[in-house]
Amino acid sequence: WKLNGAQIDTASKIRLSAMKIQLLTLICAAFGLSLPEIPNLPDLVGIVDNAVHGNFTAQTVEEPQAFLPTIAEIRAMTDREKTERLHWFLCVFLLVFLFIVVSGTVIMV
């Protein structure tokens, strides 16, 4: 790297990068603290209802009692359901792992 025509060593590069990160953090924190109070979100159901002129009915979905199935329910599943469930969990695990690796790489670069 060159700064004002002078060669910069590795330690200076690291210090300069750390100072840039600190400055960016301070700017973001100052911006976040200076934001006015965000008003409540508008009534989205009401907006859609007005837009389609009454041809819209809002129905809520009942929340299940248990988020995860019990062991007995898992054992009662078909092989296809078990396989799809395993693939879903593996994909989520892989995506979280890749996200952490990529974000760590971006931070270190």
Coordinates of C-alpha atoms in Angstrom, one line a residue:
W1 CA 0.0 0.0 0.0
K2 CA 1.0 3.6 -0.5
L3 CA -0.2 6.5 1.5
N4 CA 0.7 9.9 0.2
G5 CA 3.4 8.3 -1.9
A6 CA 5.1 6.5 1.0
Q7 CA 5.2 2.7 1.4
I8 CA 3.2 1.3 4.4
D9 CA 4.4 -1.8 6.3
T10 CA 2.0 -4.6 7.4
A11 CA 1.6 -3.3 11.0
S12 CA 0.6 0.1 9.8
K13 CA -1.9 -1.5 7.4
I14 CA -3.5 -3.4 10.3
R15 CA -3.6 -0.2 12.4
L16 CA -5.1 1.8 9.6
S17 CA -7.7 -0.9 8.9
A18 CA -8.6 -1.0 12.6
M19 CA -8.9 2.7 12.7
K20 CA -11.2 2.7 9.7
I21 CA -13.4 0.0 11.4
Q22 CA -13.5 2.0 14.6
L23 CA -14.5 5.2 12.7
L24 CA -17.2 3.4 10.8
T25 CA -18.5 1.9 14.0
L26 CA -18.6 5.3 15.7
I27 CA -20.4 6.9 12.7
C28 CA -23.0 4.1 12.6
A29 CA -23.6 4.3 16.3
A30 CA -24.0 8.1 16.1
F31 CA -26.4 7.7 13.2
G32 CA -28.4 5.1 15.1
L33 CA -28.6 7.2 18.2
S34 CA -29.7 10.3 16.3
L35 CA -32.7 8.6 14.5
P36 CA -36.1 9.9 15.6
E37 CA -38.5 7.5 17.2
I38 CA -39.9 5.2 14.5
P39 CA -43.7 5.4 14.4
N40 CA -45.8 2.3 14.7
L41 CA -46.3 0.3 11.5
P42 CA -49.5 1.2 9.6
D43 CA -52.4 -1.2 9.7
L44 CA -51.4 -3.4 6.7
V45 CA -54.6 -5.4 6.8
G46 CA -56.6 -2.2 6.7
I47 CA -54.6 -0.9 3.7
V48 CA -55.1 -4.1 1.8
D49 CA -58.8 -4.2 2.7
N50 CA -59.2 -0.7 1.4
A51 CA -57.2 -1.4 -1.8
V52 CA -59.3 -4.4 -2.8
H53 CA -62.5 -2.8 -1.6
G54 CA -63.8 -5.5 0.7
N55 CA -62.9 -8.5 -1.4
F56 CA -60.4 -9.6 1.3
T57 CA -60.8 -11.5 4.5
A58 CA -58.1 -11.6 7.1
Q59 CA -57.8 -15.0 8.9
T60 CA -55.1 -15.8 11.4
V61 CA -53.5 -19.2 11.5
E62 CA -53.6 -21.0 14.7
E63 CA -50.2 -21.5 16.3
P64 CA -49.3 -25.1 17.0
Q65 CA -49.1 -26.2 20.6
A66 CA -45.6 -27.6 20.2
F67 CA -43.0 -26.3 17.7
L68 CA -41.0 -29.6 17.5
P69 CA -42.6 -33.0 17.2
T70 CA -42.3 -35.5 20.0
I71 CA -40.1 -38.7 19.7
A72 CA -43.3 -40.7 19.2
E73 CA -44.3 -38.5 16.3
I74 CA -40.9 -38.7 14.7
R75 CA -41.0 -42.5 15.0
A76 CA -44.4 -42.6 13.4
M77 CA -43.3 -40.5 10.4
T78 CA -42.8 -42.2 7.1
D79 CA -39.2 -42.6 5.7
R80 CA -39.8 -39.9 3.2
E81 CA -40.8 -37.4 5.9
K82 CA -37.8 -38.4 8.1
T83 CA -35.5 -37.9 5.1
E84 CA -37.0 -34.5 4.1
R85 CA -36.7 -33.4 7.8
L86 CA -33.1 -34.5 7.9
H87 CA -32.3 -32.7 4.7
W88 CA -33.9 -29.5 5.9
F89 CA -31.9 -29.5 9.1
L90 CA -28.7 -30.3 7.2
C91 CA -29.3 -27.5 4.8
V92 CA -30.0 -25.0 7.6
F93 CA -26.9 -26.1 9.4
L94 CA -24.8 -25.7 6.2
L95 CA -26.3 -22.3 5.4
V96 CA -25.5 -21.0 8.9
F97 CA -22.0 -22.4 8.7
L98 CA -21.4 -20.8 5.3
F99 CA -22.8 -17.5 6.5
I100 CA -20.4 -17.5 9.5
V101 CA -17.4 -18.4 7.3
V102 CA -18.2 -15.8 4.7
S103 CA -18.9 -13.1 7.3
G104 CA -15.7 -14.0 9.1
T105 CA -13.7 -13.9 5.9
V106 CA -15.2 -10.5 5.0
I107 CA -14.4 -9.1 8.4
M108 CA -10.8 -10.4 8.2
V109 CA -10.2 -9.0 4.7

